[in-house]
Amino acid sequence: MSGEQSHHGHPHPGHPDHAHEHDHPHGEGSELSPIELRVRALESLLVEKGYVDPAALDVLIDTYETKVGPRNGARVVARAWSDPAYRDRLAADATAAIAELGISGRQGEHMVAVENTAAVHNLVVCTLCSCYPWSVLGLPPVWYKAPPYRSRAVAEPRAVLAEFGVALPAGTSVRVWDSTAEMRYLVVPMRPAGTEGWSEEALAHLVTRDSMIGTGLARDPAGASAGRP
Amino acid sequence: MSGEQSHHGHPHPGHPDHAHEHDHPHGEGSELSPIELRVRALESLLVEKGYVDPAALDVLIDTYETKVGPRNGARVVARAWSDPAYRDRLAADATAAIAELGISGRQGEHMVAVENTAAVHNLVVCTLCSCYPWSVLGLPPVWYKAPPYRSRAVAEPRAVLAEFGVALPAGTSVRVWDSTAEMRYLVVPMRPAGTEGWSEEALAHLVTRDSMIGTGLARDPAGASAGRP
Amino acid sequence: MNGAQDLGGQHGFGPVAPDVDEPLFHAAWERRAMALTLAMGATGSWSIDTSRHARERMPPADYLASSYYEIWIAGLERLLVEQGLATAEEIAAGRSLAPPAPVKRVLAAADVPAVLARGGPTERPATAPARFAVGDGVTTRLANPHGHTRLPRYLRGRPGVIERVQGCHVYPDSYAHGAGEAPTWLYAVRFAAEDLWGADAEPDTAIVADLFEPYLTPG
Amino acid sequence: MNGAQDLGGQHGFGPVAPDVDEPLFHAAWERRAMALTLAMGATGSWSIDTSRHARERMPPADYLASSYYEIWIAGLERLLVEQGLATAEEIAAGRSLAPPAPVKRVLAAADVPAVLARGGPTERPATAPARFAVGDGVTTRLANPHGHTRLPRYLRGRPGVIERVQGCHVYPDSYAHGAGEAPTWLYAVRFAAEDLWGADAEPDTAIVADLFEPYLTPG
């Protein structure tokens, strides 16, 4: 998947003198949009300058397409649901507790876990850019980075939640975490009823990406395959 | 000048079925920009609906191109410079004092005159839209309506003044009037030195549009024809 | 509303760049846009407050990418549709596809001078005494209004002093939404720049804005 | 800076419209944009704070009209020019027209897992005791900073309570401008929604933001 976009051996793929000398799997320059041409030219330049190793680009893409994603966070949540001592460690020092599961790294260097309860629902946003806990959730979805969510989550969180199909019971407080610095927030959703005795692996399948941002709840075990990511 | 753009007798000038049936002095539809086509279509529709009398449009344009403009305000300022009693009436009730000179009307219904002194320099802006005293200054210039001026005048007025070439003497306070309601502000600039005994008409030539917004000073009598509007 | 129109204190727009030889209109269509907007306003189908609210609801990216007469045209088109005077299809076609809706009046060429001279005064007889007097300390309210307001974001929750009592005027927050003129006391309120921008304020600077009584609390 | 990136509390952008079947990337170029940005970040030529400031200086109309990876690419191009790693001409041409500038390191494919796992921790040893403790009342400063800051406009001049002490971290307001890491205490500060949005706040809602000590005054 990343290989088909590789430009190895194309020193100037964006330059008109060279654009037609090579085999481009996604069509020739004239079929590319302005942003495609722009990114291709930029990659070509940075590779030629020696600042960027094209093989490293492929590994970076592969990492976030296949290795780092919300399944990491789901493992953390399932463990917290299953193991009260782990849950306490996660609350006390989320970075260390998450590292116990072999999960760490970029955009997850300083983690905070915030646990939903019947009294408090947590929601995470970054109003100033798109700060997101990559190490546990992977790359953020488009809506998380776009103006509607970033502008509204801190001012009308319940209206935003309604657009995700989430209606909180009366009496639930909302706490919105605006990730303005390098702390990254993982919401621990409420464990669904009717999951007593489930394995961590089975529980992890109930933990959606959105439930760990706070824009969703964990899946109902009766319909675990349905619903939002 | 307004006549050359008139669409009298062109019931559907923006509609493709009709666009080539008539003589358009500014070229056929294909040469018009999207906004030109859009405004032409809108005028055509509104005239056809009977909401708008095209002759009234021409009178409106002629009014603001030839009759209502900063010369109105300059007359007010020159009178205030020349007549202390008028100056007092202008300070007490600017709407009435301006009406004494036969000047009144749209976007000047409720006037306030703010006088510059050696101690205080006044500057007018509308951060929320483009409120401007049309009856005394005519239509606002583009910069008055554009984001740079509207965003900066209330936060860094001296930096803005510097871009107009105005450097205030040390010790001068700045007072920025944000026209957030229907009050319209006319700045009375300081009367230049060396104009003792000048006629009102001669004084009026020193009063620039910008000096009545506060982004300029009255012209130096030594070089009265130079400088900003 | 906290739309793109609320520009006070925003950054990133570059220098003011005034044009010394700026023409009154930059293109012929701007003349027509100005006149069409005024002529339609004269039909009495909406207020200036309603039309400002129509403009400020333009998507922010479009608002900031548009010239002011482009914003006027977009606002006029929106008002025509919302007030039932034309459909989007008619606007796209540039011709009428259905009978016109009734309007209160049509501005005749001969009436233009009188109508412009009369303008649209907004002062109304007071229905209650003014709550504040010159010199009173006030604090502006915090708010997050989705409707039209004339209290900009940079002036919310800040302390100021009543500079002038401007009379009792049509209240835009009501009238823009067709909820009546609701005449309300209006005050010029003076703010020290330091109370708006902290240590980044330019020295010896005051900002004065015209604010309606419901925007203000005592002290 | 008060740029288009400072979106908290702005209106007019419409519904959130989450996409249930959203792909991780919407086009092949987004993959390359992501990887190029990370790989250039790994050269050590700038900090994440500098890169955020590069993005937020995009003209507001462009910022709001761009997708997030488009903003990243524009920011990357700006950084390359500002840091002397490439010229605008080279970026337009898509090829090198001059020798490369030295960079601290080039990310090799084999090193990617280790570099990503290490990340870029920002916590530093404290150089002074923390001024505030959990439960302390604070007020955020007013400001109008033209440089980079992580104090959004909607949180300026507002009262809050220290919710967590997050340690001593690289101070973005300094580091973004190459003025050193200046490690500074960081606090999660809790605000009642009513103290930000007044009567328009949703009930029983708090907002918590991570704010650096210089943004805060006691009480």
PDB file of N, CA and C in Angstrom, chain B residues 54-123:
ATOM      1  N   PRO B  54     -35.239  50.208 -12.045  1.00  0.00           N
ATOM      2  CA  PRO B  54     -33.860  50.422 -12.515  1.00  0.00           C
ATOM      3  C   PRO B  54     -33.461  51.892 -12.538  1.00  0.00           C
ATOM      4  N   ALA B  55     -34.404  52.776 -12.739  1.00  0.00           N
ATOM      5  CA  ALA B  55     -34.062  54.204 -12.723  1.00  0.00           C
ATOM      6  C   ALA B  55     -33.633  54.642 -11.329  1.00  0.00           C
ATOM      7  N   ALA B  56     -34.203  54.018 -10.320  1.00  0.00           N
ATOM      8  CA  ALA B  56     -33.805  54.352  -8.947  1.00  0.00           C
ATOM      9  C   ALA B  56     -32.366  53.920  -8.688  1.00  0.00           C
ATOM     10  N   LEU B  57     -31.976  52.787  -9.271  1.00  0.00           N
ATOM     11  CA  LEU B  57     -30.583  52.346  -9.108  1.00  0.00           C
ATOM     12  C   LEU B  57     -29.628  53.411  -9.654  1.00  0.00           C
ATOM     13  N   ASP B  58     -29.968  53.943 -10.813  1.00  0.00           N
ATOM     14  CA  ASP B  58     -29.093  54.959 -11.399  1.00  0.00           C
ATOM     15  C   ASP B  58     -29.009  56.204 -10.533  1.00  0.00           C
ATOM     16  N   VAL B  59     -30.118  56.570  -9.922  1.00  0.00           N
ATOM     17  CA  VAL B  59     -30.098  57.753  -9.049  1.00  0.00           C
ATOM     18  C   VAL B  59     -29.277  57.466  -7.793  1.00  0.00           C
ATOM     19  N   LEU B  60     -29.413  56.267  -7.262  1.00  0.00           N
ATOM     20  CA  LEU B  60     -28.623  55.903  -6.073  1.00  0.00           C
ATOM     21  C   LEU B  60     -27.121  55.976  -6.384  1.00  0.00           C
ATOM     22  N   ILE B  61     -26.739  55.420  -7.516  1.00  0.00           N
ATOM     23  CA  ILE B  61     -25.319  55.427  -7.876  1.00  0.00           C
ATOM     24  C   ILE B  61     -24.846  56.863  -8.083  1.00  0.00           C
ATOM     25  N   ASP B  62     -25.642  57.633  -8.811  1.00  0.00           N
ATOM     26  CA  ASP B  62     -25.245  59.019  -9.075  1.00  0.00           C
ATOM     27  C   ASP B  62     -25.113  59.812  -7.775  1.00  0.00           C
ATOM     28  N   THR B  63     -25.993  59.536  -6.842  1.00  0.00           N
ATOM     29  CA  THR B  63     -25.951  60.248  -5.561  1.00  0.00           C
ATOM     30  C   THR B  63     -24.611  60.041  -4.871  1.00  0.00           C
ATOM     31  N   TYR B  64     -24.179  58.773  -4.785  1.00  0.00           N
ATOM     32  CA  TYR B  64     -22.952  58.505  -4.031  1.00  0.00           C
ATOM     33  C   TYR B  64     -21.689  58.704  -4.859  1.00  0.00           C
ATOM     34  N   GLU B  65     -21.856  58.797  -6.190  1.00  0.00           N
ATOM     35  CA  GLU B  65     -20.667  59.100  -6.998  1.00  0.00           C
ATOM     36  C   GLU B  65     -20.436  60.599  -7.137  1.00  0.00           C
ATOM     37  N   THR B  66     -21.498  61.381  -7.075  1.00  0.00           N
ATOM     38  CA  THR B  66     -21.312  62.796  -7.392  1.00  0.00           C
ATOM     39  C   THR B  66     -21.807  63.757  -6.317  1.00  0.00           C
ATOM     40  N   LYS B  67     -22.677  63.302  -5.401  1.00  0.00           N
ATOM     41  CA  LYS B  67     -23.296  64.275  -4.493  1.00  0.00           C
ATOM     42  C   LYS B  67     -22.868  64.113  -3.039  1.00  0.00           C
ATOM     43  N   VAL B  68     -22.788  62.880  -2.581  1.00  0.00           N
ATOM     44  CA  VAL B  68     -22.489  62.652  -1.173  1.00  0.00           C
ATOM     45  C   VAL B  68     -21.053  62.146  -1.064  1.00  0.00           C
ATOM     46  N   GLY B  69     -20.226  62.893  -0.374  1.00  0.00           N
ATOM     47  CA  GLY B  69     -18.831  62.473  -0.248  1.00  0.00           C
ATOM     48  C   GLY B  69     -18.136  63.288   0.817  1.00  0.00           C
ATOM     49  N   PRO B  70     -16.835  63.108   0.942  1.00  0.00           N
ATOM     50  CA  PRO B  70     -16.085  63.740   2.046  1.00  0.00           C
ATOM     51  C   PRO B  70     -16.123  65.267   2.020  1.00  0.00           C
ATOM     52  N   ARG B  71     -16.518  65.866   0.890  1.00  0.00           N
ATOM     53  CA  ARG B  71     -16.627  67.331   0.892  1.00  0.00           C
ATOM     54  C   ARG B  71     -17.690  67.792   1.871  1.00  0.00           C
ATOM     55  N   ASN B  72     -18.722  66.955   2.085  1.00  0.00           N
ATOM     56  CA  ASN B  72     -19.719  67.295   3.103  1.00  0.00           C
ATOM     57  C   ASN B  72     -19.056  67.430   4.472  1.00  0.00           C
ATOM     58  N   GLY B  73     -18.302  66.419   4.840  1.00  0.00           N
ATOM     59  CA  GLY B  73     -17.644  66.461   6.145  1.00  0.00           C
ATOM     60  C   GLY B  73     -16.656  67.609   6.240  1.00  0.00           C
ATOM     61  N   ALA B  74     -15.960  67.876   5.156  1.00  0.00           N
ATOM     62  CA  ALA B  74     -14.968  68.954   5.166  1.00  0.00           C
ATOM     63  C   ALA B  74     -15.637  70.302   5.443  1.00  0.00           C
ATOM     64  N   ARG B  75     -16.829  70.477   4.927  1.00  0.00           N
ATOM     65  CA  ARG B  75     -17.565  71.722   5.206  1.00  0.00           C
ATOM     66  C   ARG B  75     -17.880  71.837   6.688  1.00  0.00           C
ATOM     67  N   VAL B  76     -18.276  70.703   7.279  1.00  0.00           N
ATOM     68  CA  VAL B  76     -18.594  70.708   8.714  1.00  0.00           C
ATOM     69  C   VAL B  76     -17.344  71.075   9.521  1.00  0.00           C
ATOM     70  N   VAL B  77     -16.230  70.446   9.165  1.00  0.00           N
ATOM     71  CA  VAL B  77     -15.005  70.696   9.928  1.00  0.00           C
ATOM     72  C   VAL B  77     -14.550  72.147   9.753  1.00  0.00           C
ATOM     73  N   ALA B  78     -14.591  72.635   8.528  1.00  0.00           N
ATOM     74  CA  ALA B  78     -14.151  74.014   8.278  1.00  0.00           C
ATOM     75  C   ALA B  78     -15.025  75.014   9.047  1.00  0.00           C
ATOM     76  N   ARG B  79     -16.320  74.723   9.116  1.00  0.00           N
ATOM     77  CA  ARG B  79     -17.198  75.601   9.890  1.00  0.00           C
ATOM     78  C   ARG B  79     -16.841  75.547  11.373  1.00  0.00           C
ATOM     79  N   ALA B  80     -16.581  74.344  11.869  1.00  0.00           N
ATOM     80  CA  ALA B  80     -16.224  74.192  13.293  1.00  0.00           C
ATOM     81  C   ALA B  80     -14.914  74.911  13.601  1.00  0.00           C
ATOM     82  N   TRP B  81     -13.974  74.869  12.656  1.00  0.00           N
ATOM     83  CA  TRP B  81     -12.709  75.585  12.842  1.00  0.00           C
ATOM     84  C   TRP B  81     -12.905  77.096  12.862  1.00  0.00           C
ATOM     85  N   SER B  82     -13.919  77.536  12.119  1.00  0.00           N
ATOM     86  CA  SER B  82     -14.084  78.981  11.907  1.00  0.00           C
ATOM     87  C   SER B  82     -15.015  79.636  12.910  1.00  0.00           C
ATOM     88  N   ASP B  83     -15.938  78.847  13.454  1.00  0.00           N
ATOM     89  CA  ASP B  83     -17.044  79.433  14.217  1.00  0.00           C
ATOM     90  C   ASP B  83     -17.138  78.729  15.567  1.00  0.00           C
ATOM     91  N   PRO B  84     -16.652  79.367  16.639  1.00  0.00           N
ATOM     92  CA  PRO B  84     -16.651  78.710  17.957  1.00  0.00           C
ATOM     93  C   PRO B  84     -18.048  78.302  18.409  1.00  0.00           C
ATOM     94  N   ALA B  85     -19.048  79.088  18.077  1.00  0.00           N
ATOM     95  CA  ALA B  85     -20.401  78.723  18.507  1.00  0.00           C
ATOM     96  C   ALA B  85     -20.856  77.458  17.783  1.00  0.00           C
ATOM     97  N   TYR B  86     -20.512  77.367  16.484  1.00  0.00           N
ATOM     98  CA  TYR B  86     -20.864  76.163  15.731  1.00  0.00           C
ATOM     99  C   TYR B  86     -20.122  74.955  16.308  1.00  0.00           C
ATOM    100  N   ARG B  87     -18.868  75.171  16.607  1.00  0.00           N
ATOM    101  CA  ARG B  87     -18.082  74.093  17.200  1.00  0.00           C
ATOM    102  C   ARG B  87     -18.726  73.576  18.484  1.00  0.00           C
ATOM    103  N   ASP B  88     -19.248  74.467  19.295  1.00  0.00           N
ATOM    104  CA  ASP B  88     -19.919  74.045  20.522  1.00  0.00           C
ATOM    105  C   ASP B  88     -21.199  73.268  20.202  1.00  0.00           C
ATOM    106  N   ARG B  89     -21.951  73.759  19.220  1.00  0.00           N
ATOM    107  CA  ARG B  89     -23.181  73.040  18.861  1.00  0.00           C
ATOM    108  C   ARG B  89     -22.852  71.660  18.292  1.00  0.00           C
ATOM    109  N   LEU B  90     -21.760  71.571  17.534  1.00  0.00           N
ATOM    110  CA  LEU B  90     -21.337  70.288  16.966  1.00  0.00           C
ATOM    111  C   LEU B  90     -20.971  69.307  18.082  1.00  0.00           C
ATOM    112  N   ALA B  91     -20.298  69.809  19.090  1.00  0.00           N
ATOM    113  CA  ALA B  91     -19.920  68.936  20.203  1.00  0.00           C
ATOM    114  C   ALA B  91     -21.149  68.502  20.997  1.00  0.00           C
ATOM    115  N   ALA B  92     -22.140  69.403  21.104  1.00  0.00           N
ATOM    116  CA  ALA B  92     -23.309  69.091  21.939  1.00  0.00           C
ATOM    117  C   ALA B  92     -24.302  68.184  21.211  1.00  0.00           C
ATOM    118  N   ASP B  93     -24.508  68.432  19.921  1.00  0.00           N
ATOM    119  CA  ASP B  93     -25.480  67.639  19.145  1.00  0.00           C
ATOM    120  C   ASP B  93     -25.037  67.669  17.693  1.00  0.00           C
ATOM    121  N   ALA B  94     -24.200  66.711  17.339  1.00  0.00           N
ATOM    122  CA  ALA B  94     -23.595  66.738  16.005  1.00  0.00           C
ATOM    123  C   ALA B  94     -24.644  66.555  14.915  1.00  0.00           C
ATOM    124  N   THR B  95     -25.661  65.731  15.165  1.00  0.00           N
ATOM    125  CA  THR B  95     -26.680  65.503  14.140  1.00  0.00           C
ATOM    126  C   THR B  95     -27.345  66.823  13.754  1.00  0.00           C
ATOM    127  N   ALA B  96     -27.707  67.605  14.770  1.00  0.00           N
ATOM    128  CA  ALA B  96     -28.383  68.873  14.497  1.00  0.00           C
ATOM    129  C   ALA B  96     -27.428  69.885  13.880  1.00  0.00           C
ATOM    130  N   ALA B  97     -26.214  69.930  14.356  1.00  0.00           N
ATOM    131  CA  ALA B  97     -25.263  70.908  13.832  1.00  0.00           C
ATOM    132  C   ALA B  97     -24.922  70.603  12.367  1.00  0.00           C
ATOM    133  N   ILE B  98     -24.806  69.355  12.035  1.00  0.00           N
ATOM    134  CA  ILE B  98     -24.513  68.973  10.654  1.00  0.00           C
ATOM    135  C   ILE B  98     -25.720  69.268   9.770  1.00  0.00           C
ATOM    136  N   ALA B  99     -26.929  69.053  10.313  1.00  0.00           N
ATOM    137  CA  ALA B  99     -28.140  69.343   9.543  1.00  0.00           C
ATOM    138  C   ALA B  99     -28.255  70.827   9.226  1.00  0.00           C
ATOM    139  N   GLU B 100     -27.679  71.682  10.060  1.00  0.00           N
ATOM    140  CA  GLU B 100     -27.677  73.131   9.768  1.00  0.00           C
ATOM    141  C   GLU B 100     -27.075  73.416   8.398  1.00  0.00           C
ATOM    142  N   LEU B 101     -26.120  72.564   7.979  1.00  0.00           N
ATOM    143  CA  LEU B 101     -25.468  72.767   6.684  1.00  0.00           C
ATOM    144  C   LEU B 101     -26.180  72.009   5.580  1.00  0.00           C
ATOM    145  N   GLY B 102     -27.377  71.501   5.889  1.00  0.00           N
ATOM    146  CA  GLY B 102     -28.149  70.791   4.864  1.00  0.00           C
ATOM    147  C   GLY B 102     -27.701  69.362   4.650  1.00  0.00           C
ATOM    148  N   ILE B 103     -26.955  68.845   5.601  1.00  0.00           N
ATOM    149  CA  ILE B 103     -26.410  67.496   5.456  1.00  0.00           C
ATOM    150  C   ILE B 103     -27.110  66.573   6.447  1.00  0.00           C
ATOM    151  N   SER B 104     -27.693  65.489   5.918  1.00  0.00           N
ATOM    152  CA  SER B 104     -28.374  64.532   6.785  1.00  0.00           C
ATOM    153  C   SER B 104     -28.577  63.257   6.004  1.00  0.00           C
ATOM    154  N   GLY B 105     -29.150  62.271   6.682  1.00  0.00           N
ATOM    155  CA  GLY B 105     -29.604  61.100   5.949  1.00  0.00           C
ATOM    156  C   GLY B 105     -28.913  59.815   6.273  1.00  0.00           C
ATOM    157  N   ARG B 106     -29.097  58.873   5.364  1.00  0.00           N
ATOM    158  CA  ARG B 106     -28.720  57.475   5.549  1.00  0.00           C
ATOM    159  C   ARG B 106     -27.293  57.333   6.070  1.00  0.00           C
ATOM    160  N   GLN B 107     -27.140  56.514   7.094  1.00  0.00           N
ATOM    161  CA  GLN B 107     -25.855  56.253   7.724  1.00  0.00           C
ATOM    162  C   GLN B 107     -25.212  57.538   8.271  1.00  0.00           C
ATOM    163  N   GLY B 108     -26.112  58.442   8.691  1.00  0.00           N
ATOM    164  CA  GLY B 108     -25.670  59.644   9.374  1.00  0.00           C
ATOM    165  C   GLY B 108     -26.818  60.157  10.227  1.00  0.00           C
ATOM    166  N   GLU B 109     -27.748  59.253  10.542  1.00  0.00           N
ATOM    167  CA  GLU B 109     -28.953  59.652  11.284  1.00  0.00           C
ATOM    168  C   GLU B 109     -28.617  60.107  12.702  1.00  0.00           C
ATOM    169  N   HIS B 110     -27.554  59.510  13.279  1.00  0.00           N
ATOM    170  CA  HIS B 110     -27.192  59.804  14.670  1.00  0.00           C
ATOM    171  C   HIS B 110     -25.689  60.049  14.710  1.00  0.00           C
ATOM    172  N   MET B 111     -25.320  61.319  14.625  1.00  0.00           N
ATOM    173  CA  MET B 111     -23.906  61.671  14.482  1.00  0.00           C
ATOM    174  C   MET B 111     -23.284  62.087  15.814  1.00  0.00           C
ATOM    175  N   VAL B 112     -22.021  61.742  15.966  1.00  0.00           N
ATOM    176  CA  VAL B 112     -21.215  62.222  17.084  1.00  0.00           C
ATOM    177  C   VAL B 112     -19.924  62.782  16.477  1.00  0.00           C
ATOM    178  N   ALA B 113     -19.558  63.989  16.887  1.00  0.00           N
ATOM    179  CA  ALA B 113     -18.294  64.575  16.428  1.00  0.00           C
ATOM    180  C   ALA B 113     -17.276  64.442  17.554  1.00  0.00           C
ATOM    181  N   VAL B 114     -16.108  63.916  17.234  1.00  0.00           N
ATOM    182  CA  VAL B 114     -15.053  63.778  18.248  1.00  0.00           C
ATOM    183  C   VAL B 114     -13.859  64.602  17.784  1.00  0.00           C
ATOM    184  N   GLU B 115     -13.424  65.488  18.657  1.00  0.00           N
ATOM    185  CA  GLU B 115     -12.452  66.494  18.253  1.00  0.00           C
ATOM    186  C   GLU B 115     -11.045  66.101  18.671  1.00  0.00           C
ATOM    187  N   ASN B 116     -10.150  66.112  17.734  1.00  0.00           N
ATOM    188  CA  ASN B 116      -8.745  65.878  18.065  1.00  0.00           C
ATOM    189  C   ASN B 116      -8.149  67.112  18.735  1.00  0.00           C
ATOM    190  N   THR B 117      -7.277  66.847  19.705  1.00  0.00           N
ATOM    191  CA  THR B 117      -6.563  67.930  20.384  1.00  0.00           C
ATOM    192  C   THR B 117      -5.103  67.516  20.501  1.00  0.00           C
ATOM    193  N   ALA B 118      -4.307  68.389  21.073  1.00  0.00           N
ATOM    194  CA  ALA B 118      -2.912  68.010  21.311  1.00  0.00           C
ATOM    195  C   ALA B 118      -2.823  66.840  22.283  1.00  0.00           C
ATOM    196  N   ALA B 119      -3.877  66.629  23.077  1.00  0.00           N
ATOM    197  CA  ALA B 119      -3.839  65.569  24.083  1.00  0.00           C
ATOM    198  C   ALA B 119      -4.433  64.248  23.601  1.00  0.00           C
ATOM    199  N   VAL B 120      -5.427  64.314  22.720  1.00  0.00           N
ATOM    200  CA  VAL B 120      -6.155  63.103  22.322  1.00  0.00           C
ATOM    201  C   VAL B 120      -6.316  63.044  20.808  1.00  0.00           C
ATOM    202  N   HIS B 121      -5.967  61.897  20.241  1.00  0.00           N
ATOM    203  CA  HIS B 121      -6.230  61.641  18.826  1.00  0.00           C
ATOM    204  C   HIS B 121      -7.317  60.574  18.719  1.00  0.00           C
ATOM    205  N   ASN B 122      -8.342  60.850  17.924  1.00  0.00           N
ATOM    206  CA  ASN B 122      -9.453  59.926  17.743  1.00  0.00           C
ATOM    207  C   ASN B 122      -9.340  59.164  16.425  1.00  0.00           C
ATOM    208  N   LEU B 123      -9.821  57.934  16.450  1.00  0.00           N
ATOM    209  CA  LEU B 123      -9.747  57.049  15.290  1.00  0.00           C
ATOM    210  C   LEU B 123     -11.041  56.254  15.263  1.00  0.00           C
TER     211      LEU B 123
END
